[in-house]
mmCIF file of C-alpha atoms in Angstrom:
data_model
loop_
_atom_site.group_PDB
_atom_site.id
_atom_site.type_symbol
_atom_site.label_atom_id
_atom_site.label_comp_id
_atom_site.label_asym_id
_atom_site.label_seq_id
_atom_site.Cartn_x
_atom_site.Cartn_y
_atom_site.Cartn_z
ATOM 1 C CA MET A 12 178.209 138.173 192.594
ATOM 2 C CA ARG A 13 176.605 140.659 195.119
ATOM 3 C CA TYR A 14 177.083 144.389 194.517
ATOM 4 C CA ASP A 15 177.227 146.968 197.282
ATOM 5 C CA PHE A 16 175.043 149.940 196.239
ATOM 6 C CA ASP A 17 175.361 151.436 199.751
ATOM 7 C CA GLU A 18 179.024 152.045 199.282
ATOM 8 C CA ILE A 19 179.837 155.682 199.228
ATOM 9 C CA ILE A 20 182.289 156.430 196.256
ATOM 10 C CA PRO A 21 183.780 159.915 196.431
ATOM 11 C CA ARG A 22 183.007 161.601 193.181
ATOM 12 C CA ARG A 23 184.243 165.216 193.995
ATOM 13 C CA ASN A 24 187.501 166.476 192.509
ATOM 14 C CA THR A 25 186.896 163.915 189.387
ATOM 15 C CA ASN A 26 185.626 166.487 187.049
ATOM 16 C CA SER A 27 182.279 165.308 187.642
ATOM 17 C CA TYR A 28 179.662 167.523 186.205
ATOM 18 C CA LYS A 29 177.211 166.625 188.966
ATOM 19 C CA TRP A 30 179.662 166.835 191.918
ATOM 20 C CA ASP A 31 182.077 169.458 190.924
ATOM 21 C CA SER A 32 179.754 172.174 189.357
ATOM 22 C CA ALA A 33 178.636 173.670 192.708
ATOM 23 C CA GLU A 34 180.827 176.695 194.165
ATOM 24 C CA SER A 35 180.595 175.181 197.648
ATOM 25 C CA LYS A 36 181.984 171.503 198.264
ATOM 26 C CA ASP A 37 179.128 171.314 200.994
ATOM 27 C CA VAL A 38 176.436 171.118 198.290
ATOM 28 C CA LEU A 39 174.756 167.756 197.929
ATOM 29 C CA PRO A 40 174.126 167.274 194.199
ATOM 30 C CA MET A 41 170.763 165.411 193.513
ATOM 31 C CA TRP A 42 170.193 166.902 190.117
ATOM 32 C CA VAL A 43 172.239 165.698 187.067
ATOM 33 C CA ALA A 44 170.815 162.333 185.808
ATOM 34 C CA ASP A 45 173.786 159.972 186.575
ATOM 35 C CA MET A 46 174.319 157.446 189.303
ATOM 36 C CA ASP A 47 176.645 157.433 192.200
ATOM 37 C CA PHE A 48 177.048 153.670 191.811
ATOM 38 C CA ARG A 49 180.073 152.010 190.252
ATOM 39 C CA THR A 50 179.061 150.381 187.102
ATOM 40 C CA ALA A 51 178.999 146.486 186.479
ATOM 41 C CA SER A 52 182.266 144.704 187.059
ATOM 42 C CA SER A 53 181.955 143.208 183.693
ATOM 43 C CA VAL A 54 182.023 146.625 182.064
ATOM 44 C CA ILE A 55 185.017 147.795 184.082
ATOM 45 C CA ASP A 56 186.891 144.447 183.479
ATOM 46 C CA ARG A 57 186.473 144.928 179.655
ATOM 47 C CA LEU A 58 187.365 148.691 179.853
ATOM 48 C CA GLN A 59 190.611 147.807 181.766
ATOM 49 C CA ARG A 60 191.520 145.206 179.216
ATOM 50 C CA ARG A 61 191.105 147.775 176.304
ATOM 51 C CA ILE A 62 193.072 150.461 178.307
ATOM 52 C CA SER A 63 195.914 148.047 178.940
ATOM 53 C CA HIS A 64 196.469 148.028 175.000
ATOM 54 C CA GLY A 65 197.581 151.621 175.250
ATOM 55 C CA ILE A 66 196.502 152.823 171.997
ATOM 56 C CA PHE A 67 193.251 154.692 171.470
ATOM 57 C CA GLY A 68 192.916 155.544 167.776
ATOM 58 C CA TYR A 69 189.808 155.835 165.524
ATOM 59 C CA THR A 70 187.368 153.142 166.358
ATOM 60 C CA ARG A 71 185.586 150.798 163.941
ATOM 61 C CA VAL A 72 182.362 149.367 165.477
ATOM 62 C CA PRO A 73 182.596 145.516 165.240
ATOM 63 C CA GLU A 74 179.641 143.100 164.467
ATOM 64 C CA GLU A 75 180.032 141.926 168.110
ATOM 65 C CA TYR A 76 178.642 145.401 169.079
ATOM 66 C CA TYR A 77 175.510 144.985 166.847
ATOM 67 C CA LYS A 78 175.008 141.552 168.009
ATOM 68 C CA ALA A 79 175.045 142.461 171.703
ATOM 69 C CA VAL A 80 172.325 145.260 171.140
ATOM 70 C CA ILE A 81 170.151 143.076 168.998
ATOM 71 C CA ASP A 82 170.194 140.047 171.377
ATOM 72 C CA TRP A 83 169.565 142.167 174.502
ATOM 73 C CA PHE A 84 166.487 143.854 172.998
ATOM 74 C CA GLU A 85 165.137 140.563 171.551
ATOM 75 C CA ARG A 86 165.648 138.634 174.663
ATOM 76 C CA ARG A 87 164.583 141.310 177.289
ATOM 77 C CA HIS A 88 161.814 143.275 175.323
ATOM 78 C CA ALA A 89 160.813 140.855 172.554
ATOM 79 C CA TRP A 90 161.852 143.497 169.941
ATOM 80 C CA LYS A 91 163.830 142.133 167.053
ATOM 81 C CA ILE A 92 166.083 144.824 165.623
ATOM 82 C CA ASN A 93 167.530 144.288 162.249
ATOM 83 C CA ARG A 94 171.210 144.923 161.999
ATOM 84 C CA GLN A 95 170.556 147.247 158.958
ATOM 85 C CA TRP A 96 168.332 149.561 160.987
ATOM 86 C CA MET A 97 171.027 150.644 163.317
ATOM 87 C CA ILE A 98 173.012 153.763 163.187
ATOM 88 C CA TYR A 99 175.536 154.581 166.175
ATOM 89 C CA THR A 100 176.364 158.009 167.356
ATOM 90 C CA SER A 101 177.723 159.689 170.370
ATOM 91 C CA GLY A 102 174.531 160.119 172.551
ATOM 92 C CA VAL A 103 170.776 159.995 172.672
ATOM 93 C CA VAL A 104 170.582 164.071 172.558
ATOM 94 C CA PRO A 105 172.841 164.254 169.522
ATOM 95 C CA ALA A 106 170.655 161.434 168.004
ATOM 96 C CA VAL A 107 167.577 163.261 168.594
ATOM 97 C CA SER A 108 168.961 166.479 167.210
ATOM 98 C CA ALA A 109 170.073 164.545 164.078
ATOM 99 C CA VAL A 110 166.784 162.801 163.577
ATOM 100 C CA ILE A 111 164.949 166.212 163.926
ATOM 101 C CA LYS A 112 167.367 167.699 161.335
ATOM 102 C CA ALA A 113 166.604 164.743 159.051
ATOM 103 C CA LEU A 114 162.867 164.811 159.239
ATOM 104 C CA THR A 115 161.958 168.483 159.229
ATOM 105 C CA VAL A 116 162.838 171.884 157.722
ATOM 106 C CA PRO A 117 163.011 175.194 159.613
ATOM 107 C CA GLY A 118 159.635 176.505 160.482
ATOM 108 C CA ASP A 119 158.097 172.922 160.938
ATOM 109 C CA LYS A 120 156.445 172.067 164.359
ATOM 110 C CA VAL A 121 157.676 169.293 166.745
ATOM 111 C CA LEU A 122 155.202 167.874 169.265
ATOM 112 C CA VAL A 123 156.273 167.149 172.800
ATOM 113 C CA GLN A 124 154.450 166.202 176.059
ATOM 114 C CA THR A 125 155.353 168.606 178.862
ATOM 115 C CA PRO A 126 156.843 168.560 181.552
ATOM 116 C CA VAL A 127 159.511 166.871 179.531
ATOM 117 C CA TYR A 128 163.417 166.380 179.262
ATOM 118 C CA ASN A 129 164.696 169.782 178.755
ATOM 119 C CA CYS A 130 167.160 168.917 176.001
ATOM 120 C CA PHE A 131 164.240 168.302 173.706
ATOM 121 C CA PHE A 132 163.619 172.093 173.582
ATOM 122 C CA SER A 133 167.239 172.814 172.605
ATOM 123 C CA SER A 134 167.240 170.145 169.907
ATOM 124 C CA ILE A 135 164.037 171.341 168.316
ATOM 125 C CA ARG A 136 165.090 175.090 168.517
ATOM 126 C CA ASN A 137 168.555 174.348 167.335
ATOM 127 C CA ASN A 138 167.026 172.915 164.188
ATOM 128 C CA GLY A 139 164.781 176.034 163.544
ATOM 129 C CA CYS A 140 161.708 174.173 164.353
ATOM 130 C CA GLU A 141 158.681 175.334 166.571
ATOM 131 C CA ILE A 142 157.907 173.500 169.911
ATOM 132 C CA VAL A 143 154.266 172.586 170.327
ATOM 133 C CA SER A 144 153.335 171.224 173.747
ATOM 134 C CA ASN A 145 150.773 168.699 174.493
ATOM 135 C CA PRO A 146 150.684 169.095 178.285
ATOM 136 C CA LEU A 147 150.337 165.844 180.310
ATOM 137 C CA VAL A 148 147.406 165.830 182.743
ATOM 138 C CA TYR A 149 148.547 165.601 186.355
ATOM 139 C CA ALA A 150 146.104 164.029 188.759
ATOM 140 C CA ASP A 151 146.185 161.493 191.640
ATOM 141 C CA ASN A 152 149.874 161.899 191.848
ATOM 142 C CA THR A 153 150.542 160.618 188.299
ATOM 143 C CA TYR A 154 150.261 161.867 184.709
ATOM 144 C CA ARG A 155 148.103 160.765 181.722
ATOM 145 C CA MET A 156 147.848 161.886 178.128
ATOM 146 C CA ASP A 157 145.399 164.379 176.785
ATOM 147 C CA TYR A 158 144.440 162.515 173.464
ATOM 148 C CA ASP A 159 142.031 165.229 172.344
ATOM 149 C CA ASP A 160 144.480 167.996 172.576
ATOM 150 C CA PHE A 161 147.290 165.772 171.099
ATOM 151 C CA GLU A 162 144.996 165.032 168.063
ATOM 152 C CA ARG A 163 144.271 168.733 167.493
ATOM 153 C CA LYS A 164 148.017 169.507 167.419
ATOM 154 C CA ALA A 165 149.063 166.493 165.462
ATOM 155 C CA ALA A 166 146.533 167.501 162.759
ATOM 156 C CA ASP A 167 148.403 170.781 162.066
ATOM 157 C CA PRO A 168 150.043 170.245 158.768
ATOM 158 C CA ARG A 169 153.193 171.972 159.974
ATOM 159 C CA THR A 170 153.561 169.271 162.769
ATOM 160 C CA LYS A 171 155.969 166.753 161.405
ATOM 161 C CA VAL A 172 157.388 164.980 164.345
ATOM 162 C CA PHE A 173 156.208 163.810 167.770
ATOM 163 C CA LEU A 174 159.108 163.446 170.251
ATOM 164 C CA LEU A 175 158.135 160.886 172.588
ATOM 165 C CA CYS A 176 159.847 160.098 175.914
ATOM 166 C CA ASN A 177 159.268 156.366 177.005
ATOM 167 C CA PRO A 178 159.906 155.908 180.005
ATOM 168 C CA HIS A 179 159.061 159.494 180.534
ATOM 169 C CA ASN A 180 161.449 161.988 182.383
ATOM 170 C CA PRO A 181 160.336 163.582 184.738
ATOM 171 C CA ALA A 182 156.901 162.283 185.075
ATOM 172 C CA GLY A 183 158.165 158.713 185.926
ATOM 173 C CA ARG A 184 155.577 157.196 183.625
ATOM 174 C CA VAL A 185 156.182 153.880 181.681
ATOM 175 C CA TRP A 186 153.611 154.295 178.901
ATOM 176 C CA THR A 187 151.247 151.126 178.444
ATOM 177 C CA LYS A 188 150.694 149.492 175.083
ATOM 178 C CA ASP A 189 147.211 151.124 174.985
ATOM 179 C CA GLU A 190 148.588 154.505 175.573
ATOM 180 C CA LEU A 191 151.265 154.108 172.897
ATOM 181 C CA THR A 192 148.805 152.607 170.566
ATOM 182 C CA ARG A 193 146.394 155.458 170.789
ATOM 183 C CA VAL A 194 149.100 158.323 170.288
ATOM 184 C CA GLY A 195 150.659 156.217 167.441
ATOM 185 C CA ASP A 196 147.351 155.794 165.583
ATOM 186 C CA ILE A 197 146.841 159.558 165.743
ATOM 187 C CA CYS A 198 150.206 160.099 164.400
ATOM 188 C CA LEU A 199 149.459 157.721 161.615
ATOM 189 C CA ARG A 200 146.391 159.430 160.822
ATOM 190 C CA HIS A 201 148.172 162.844 160.478
ATOM 191 C CA ASN A 202 151.512 161.541 158.781
ATOM 192 C CA VAL A 203 153.458 162.761 161.962
ATOM 193 C CA THR A 204 156.671 160.570 162.619
ATOM 194 C CA VAL A 205 157.388 159.373 166.122
ATOM 195 C CA VAL A 206 160.763 159.725 167.512
ATOM 196 C CA SER A 207 160.995 157.820 170.682
ATOM 197 C CA ASP A 208 163.767 158.526 173.323
ATOM 198 C CA GLU A 209 163.851 155.181 175.160
ATOM 199 C CA ILE A 210 167.042 155.834 177.065
ATOM 200 C CA HIS A 211 165.464 154.934 180.474
ATOM 201 C CA CYS A 212 164.065 151.637 178.968
ATOM 202 C CA GLU A 213 165.734 149.325 181.445
ATOM 203 C CA LEU A 214 164.888 151.402 184.608
ATOM 204 C CA VAL A 215 161.433 150.118 185.088
ATOM 205 C CA TYR A 216 159.885 148.725 188.237
ATOM 206 C CA PRO A 217 157.709 145.686 189.146
ATOM 207 C CA GLY A 218 154.131 146.099 188.014
ATOM 208 C CA TYR A 219 155.197 147.993 184.914
ATOM 209 C CA THR A 220 156.586 146.889 181.398
ATOM 210 C CA TYR A 221 158.626 148.939 178.952
ATOM 211 C CA ILE A 222 157.225 148.435 175.428
ATOM 212 C CA PRO A 223 159.525 149.765 172.596
ATOM 213 C CA PHE A 224 157.091 152.005 170.464
ATOM 214 C CA ALA A 225 158.301 150.380 167.318
ATOM 215 C CA SER A 226 157.657 146.944 168.348
ATOM 216 C CA ILE A 227 153.841 147.539 168.577
ATOM 217 C CA SER A 228 153.218 146.910 164.880
ATOM 218 C CA GLU A 229 154.681 147.036 161.469
ATOM 219 C CA GLU A 230 153.047 150.413 160.733
ATOM 220 C CA PHE A 231 154.523 151.909 163.801
ATOM 221 C CA LEU A 232 157.916 150.518 163.164
ATOM 222 C CA HIS A 233 158.119 152.037 159.568
ATOM 223 C CA HIS A 234 156.726 155.455 160.758
ATOM 224 C CA SER A 235 159.060 155.819 163.717
ATOM 225 C CA VAL A 236 162.619 156.512 164.783
ATOM 226 C CA THR A 237 163.918 155.075 168.093
ATOM 227 C CA CYS A 238 166.982 156.316 170.158
ATOM 228 C CA ILE A 239 168.475 153.880 172.711
ATOM 229 C CA SER A 240 171.653 153.817 174.747
ATOM 230 C CA PRO A 241 172.971 151.721 177.909
ATOM 231 C CA SER A 242 174.269 155.025 179.283
ATOM 232 C CA LYS A 243 171.630 155.582 182.004
ATOM 233 C CA SER A 244 170.932 151.916 182.846
ATOM 234 C CA PHE A 245 174.656 151.080 183.374
ATOM 235 C CA ASN A 246 175.863 154.543 184.501
ATOM 236 C CA ILE A 247 178.239 155.036 181.503
ATOM 237 C CA ALA A 248 176.904 158.326 180.179
ATOM 238 C CA GLY A 249 180.431 159.827 180.064
ATOM 239 C CA LEU A 250 181.339 157.086 177.487
ATOM 240 C CA GLN A 251 179.129 158.618 174.962
ATOM 241 C CA ILE A 252 177.345 155.964 172.900
ATOM 242 C CA ALA A 253 173.901 155.554 171.545
ATOM 243 C CA ASN A 254 172.060 153.945 168.690
ATOM 244 C CA ILE A 255 169.349 155.195 166.317
ATOM 245 C CA VAL A 256 166.901 152.491 164.957
ATOM 246 C CA SER A 257 165.062 153.355 161.837
ATOM 247 C CA ALA A 258 163.499 150.565 159.617
ATOM 248 C CA ASP A 259 162.644 152.946 156.750
ATOM 249 C CA GLU A 260 165.586 152.993 154.369
ATOM 250 C CA GLU A 261 165.083 156.564 152.985
ATOM 251 C CA VAL A 262 164.672 157.909 156.629
ATOM 252 C CA ARG A 263 167.713 156.185 157.613
ATOM 253 C CA CYS A 264 169.660 157.657 154.728
ATOM 254 C CA LYS A 265 168.429 161.203 155.742
ATOM 255 C CA ILE A 266 169.619 160.530 159.412
ATOM 256 C CA ASP A 267 172.844 159.321 158.406
ATOM 257 C CA LYS A 268 173.356 162.424 156.412
ATOM 258 C CA ALA A 269 172.429 164.631 159.338
ATOM 259 C CA ILE A 270 174.494 162.702 161.676
ATOM 260 C CA ASN A 271 177.628 163.446 159.382
ATOM 261 C CA ILE A 272 176.431 167.165 159.087
ATOM 262 C CA ASN A 273 176.417 167.397 162.821
ATOM 263 C CA GLU A 274 179.668 165.608 162.925
ATOM 264 C CA VAL A 275 178.630 163.170 165.577
ATOM 265 C CA CYS A 276 179.178 160.109 163.331
ATOM 266 C CA ASP A 277 182.123 158.771 165.360
ATOM 267 C CA VAL A 278 182.319 157.159 168.714
ATOM 268 C CA ASN A 279 185.089 156.247 171.175
ATOM 269 C CA PRO A 280 186.453 152.816 171.935
ATOM 270 C CA PHE A 281 185.253 152.670 175.369
ATOM 271 C CA GLY A 282 181.585 153.433 174.597
ATOM 272 C CA VAL A 283 181.779 150.421 172.269
ATOM 273 C CA GLU A 284 183.465 148.034 174.617
ATOM 274 C CA ALA A 285 181.213 149.188 177.583
ATOM 275 C CA THR A 286 178.071 148.572 175.511
ATOM 276 C CA ILE A 287 179.186 144.995 174.578
ATOM 277 C CA ALA A 288 179.932 144.181 178.173
ATOM 278 C CA ALA A 289 176.763 145.674 179.602
ATOM 279 C CA TYR A 290 174.552 143.743 177.105
ATOM 280 C CA THR A 291 176.323 140.638 177.255
ATOM 281 C CA GLU A 292 177.344 140.344 180.836
ATOM 282 C CA GLY A 293 175.794 143.033 182.893
ATOM 283 C CA GLU A 294 172.255 141.762 183.443
ATOM 284 C CA ASP A 295 172.783 140.596 187.046
ATOM 285 C CA TRP A 296 174.269 143.969 188.109
ATOM 286 C CA LEU A 297 171.173 145.616 186.463
ATOM 287 C CA ILE A 298 168.678 143.288 188.322
ATOM 288 C CA GLN A 299 170.381 144.220 191.635
ATOM 289 C CA LEU A 300 170.332 147.915 190.783
ATOM 290 C CA LEU A 301 166.616 148.019 190.079
ATOM 291 C CA ASP A 302 166.096 146.294 193.276
ATOM 292 C CA TYR A 303 168.022 148.808 195.100
ATOM 293 C CA LEU A 304 166.385 151.785 193.432
ATOM 294 C CA LYS A 305 162.882 150.550 194.043
ATOM 295 C CA GLY A 306 163.952 150.390 197.872
ATOM 296 C CA ASN A 307 165.224 153.841 197.680
ATOM 297 C CA TYR A 308 161.898 155.142 196.136
ATOM 298 C CA ASP A 309 159.914 153.223 198.911
ATOM 299 C CA CYS A 310 162.219 154.648 201.521
ATOM 300 C CA MET A 311 161.683 158.163 200.122
ATOM 301 C CA LYS A 312 157.894 157.702 200.154
ATOM 302 C CA ASP A 313 157.787 156.509 203.655
ATOM 303 C CA TYR A 314 159.992 159.209 204.854
ATOM 304 C CA CYS A 315 157.937 161.939 203.084
ATOM 305 C CA SER A 316 154.670 160.351 204.273
ATOM 306 C CA GLU A 317 155.973 160.733 207.784
ATOM 307 C CA TYR A 318 157.850 163.929 207.872
ATOM 308 C CA LEU A 319 156.848 165.718 204.584
ATOM 309 C CA PRO A 320 153.175 164.974 203.998
ATOM 310 C CA GLU A 321 152.688 168.350 202.233
ATOM 311 C CA PHE A 322 154.971 167.237 199.461
ATOM 312 C CA PRO A 323 153.409 164.583 197.276
ATOM 313 C CA LEU A 324 155.619 162.451 195.154
ATOM 314 C CA THR A 325 154.418 161.246 191.667
ATOM 315 C CA VAL A 326 154.206 157.574 191.338
ATOM 316 C CA LEU A 327 157.431 156.331 189.923
ATOM 317 C CA GLU A 328 157.059 153.556 187.368
ATOM 318 C CA GLY A 329 160.351 153.978 185.725
ATOM 319 C CA THR A 330 163.623 156.104 185.871
ATOM 320 C CA TYR A 331 165.378 157.157 188.946
ATOM 321 C CA LEU A 332 164.075 160.582 188.820
ATOM 322 C CA VAL A 333 161.312 161.381 191.521
ATOM 323 C CA TRP A 334 158.945 164.310 190.950
ATOM 324 C CA MET A 335 157.919 166.094 193.934
ATOM 325 C CA ASP A 336 155.031 168.616 194.340
ATOM 326 C CA CYS A 337 156.399 171.580 196.138
ATOM 327 C CA SER A 338 153.481 173.925 195.456
ATOM 328 C CA CYS A 339 152.721 174.336 198.984
ATOM 329 C CA LEU A 340 155.524 176.485 199.466
ATOM 330 C CA ARG A 341 154.217 179.083 196.934
ATOM 331 C CA THR A 342 157.773 179.829 195.725
ATOM 332 C CA SER A 343 158.782 179.330 191.977
ATOM 333 C CA SER A 344 160.663 176.214 191.219
ATOM 334 C CA GLU A 345 163.503 178.243 189.935
ATOM 335 C CA GLU A 346 163.729 180.465 193.137
ATOM 336 C CA LEU A 347 163.396 177.383 195.307
ATOM 337 C CA GLU A 348 166.332 175.707 193.499
ATOM 338 C CA HIS A 349 168.516 178.641 194.139
ATOM 339 C CA LEU A 350 167.306 178.999 197.842
ATOM 340 C CA MET A 351 168.028 175.401 198.638
ATOM 341 C CA VAL A 352 171.599 175.410 197.094
ATOM 342 C CA ARG A 353 172.411 178.459 199.125
ATOM 343 C CA LYS A 354 170.527 177.772 202.489
ATOM 344 C CA ALA A 355 170.135 173.983 202.512
ATOM 345 C CA LYS A 356 173.185 173.015 200.532
ATOM 346 C CA LEU A 357 170.910 170.784 198.431
ATOM 347 C CA TRP A 358 170.811 170.855 194.630
ATOM 348 C CA LEU A 359 167.640 169.624 192.921
ATOM 349 C CA ASN A 360 166.254 170.530 189.419
ATOM 350 C CA ALA A 361 163.575 173.214 189.181
ATOM 351 C CA GLY A 362 160.574 171.720 187.733
ATOM 352 C CA THR A 363 160.199 174.663 185.122
ATOM 353 C CA LEU A 364 163.524 173.358 183.418
ATOM 354 C CA TYR A 365 161.111 170.835 181.919
ATOM 355 C CA GLY A 366 158.518 173.433 180.780
ATOM 356 C CA LYS A 367 156.146 175.814 182.284
ATOM 357 C CA GLU A 368 153.891 172.713 183.467
ATOM 358 C CA GLY A 369 156.682 171.852 185.697
ATOM 359 C CA GLU A 370 156.032 175.060 187.941
ATOM 360 C CA GLY A 371 155.711 174.020 191.611
ATOM 361 C CA PHE A 372 157.740 170.768 191.179
ATOM 362 C CA MET A 373 161.211 169.701 192.029
ATOM 363 C CA ARG A 374 163.167 166.757 190.450
ATOM 364 C CA TRP A 375 165.176 164.558 192.678
ATOM 365 C CA ASN A 376 167.711 161.937 191.549
ATOM 366 C CA ILE A 377 167.622 159.051 194.005
ATOM 367 C CA ALA A 378 170.308 156.994 192.214
ATOM 368 C CA CYS A 379 172.644 157.130 195.144
ATOM 369 C CA PRO A 380 173.539 155.269 198.202
ATOM 370 C CA ARG A 381 170.479 155.297 200.578
ATOM 371 C CA SER A 382 172.380 157.159 203.346
ATOM 372 C CA VAL A 383 173.143 159.929 200.800
ATOM 373 C CA MET A 384 169.513 159.973 199.895
ATOM 374 C CA LEU A 385 168.206 160.293 203.409
ATOM 375 C CA ASN A 386 170.772 163.027 203.992
ATOM 376 C CA GLY A 387 169.276 164.990 201.181
ATOM 377 C CA LEU A 388 165.764 164.513 202.509
ATOM 378 C CA GLU A 389 166.807 165.637 205.905
ATOM 379 C CA ARG A 390 168.332 168.779 204.450
ATOM 380 C CA PHE A 391 165.141 169.555 202.578
ATOM 381 C CA ARG A 392 162.920 168.869 205.775
ATOM 382 C CA ASP A 393 165.265 171.389 207.799
ATOM 383 C CA PHE A 394 165.185 173.863 205.097
ATOM 384 C CA VAL A 395 161.387 173.749 204.810
ATOM 385 C CA SER A 396 161.078 173.840 208.729
ATOM 386 C CA SER A 397 163.485 176.928 209.015
ATOM 387 C CA GLU A 398 162.171 178.877 205.937
ATOM 388 C CA TYR A 399 158.576 178.169 205.746
ATOM 389 C CA SER A 400 155.649 177.551 208.232
ATOM 390 C CA VAL A 401 154.592 174.338 206.586
#
C-alpha cells in the first residue's frame, strides 16, 4: 500500500513532549527527534489487537520477539545476532547508562566524539565518570574523525569506554567500514570497549551503508556492546523498547546486573508487539519513509541554496536531523534558540546542546510533512531578514 507522508496529523493536546512543551501554541516545534508521521499500519493493527484484549499486566518477552529482531538484522544488515547475546530494556538511553555502569567505576573516563547526542553526557556523568571529547573535524559541510587525537585519548589508562554514535547524531554521518575499523583497532590496542548507539541504523540514504560495528570482525564483536531499537525508524519511541547486544558472557552478566540495579529490566506489552510488527511487516513503510525523508532533505537544500545561501547544511547521510551552520549570525546557539522561539515561533535545538563544538549550529528535525518543513524554513528566513542584515 501507499502511505501518505504529506498528511498533517494534529499532535497538539496529545501530551506530546515535542508539540505540547512550548508556552505558545503558535510555536512550530522542529526540535525533539520524533516524527510527525503515523507509524506503519502493521504496527497499529497489531497494537489494536493487543489493546482489544483489555488486560495489560506484566509482560513476558516471547521467542517471536527475538526471532523478529534477529531475522531483521541478518536480512537487512548481514549481521547474525545470537539469541543469547540479547538483553531487552526500556530504551537506548537507559541501555547506554546501564552499559556504562557495568563497564566502568566512578572516576573512569568515557570517550565521545563531539558534537554528539546530548544524553551521552548525562549517562556518563550519572555513573560518576569523566567525559573525554575527541572532537570531530568539520570541513566541506561534513565531519571526519581525528584519529591521532582519538588514539592519544584512548591510550589513557583511565579511558575504559568509547561511546560511538553510528549513524551519528547530529553530524548526519554514516560511518564507513574503514572509519569504524580504524577506531576499532585503536580501541583494541588500548583495551577500550566500544559501546555503539545504533538507534538510527535504518535511517540511511542512497549511496551510504550502515555497518553494525560488531559485524566487522570477531574481535570487534567480543570487545563491543551494541544498543539498538526500532523506536526512531518506526516512530514508536513512546513505547519504550530497546535491545542491548553483547557477545561476551561475562560482560553480558555485568550489564544484566546493571539493568536490574537501574530498574529498567521490564518493558511494556506494546513495545514488544510493535517491535515484532515493525520487523516482520513494516519494511515497505520504512522504504517509503526513507524516500520521503530524502525528498525533504533535497527540498531543504534547494530552498537554502536559493534563499539562505549563508547557512550551509551538513551533508545528510543518515538520520532525519539536519545540522545547519548559523555562525554568520554571530549569535550564540543557545541565544538563537530562545530568540527564534520568541520571535519566529520556531523551535530548533541549539548546537551547544551537543557539546561546545556545536556552537554556531542549529539542529532541524525534518521528519514532518513537507509543507510543515517549508513553513519552518519560511519562519527562519523571515526571522533572519527582520533581525539580522544577512
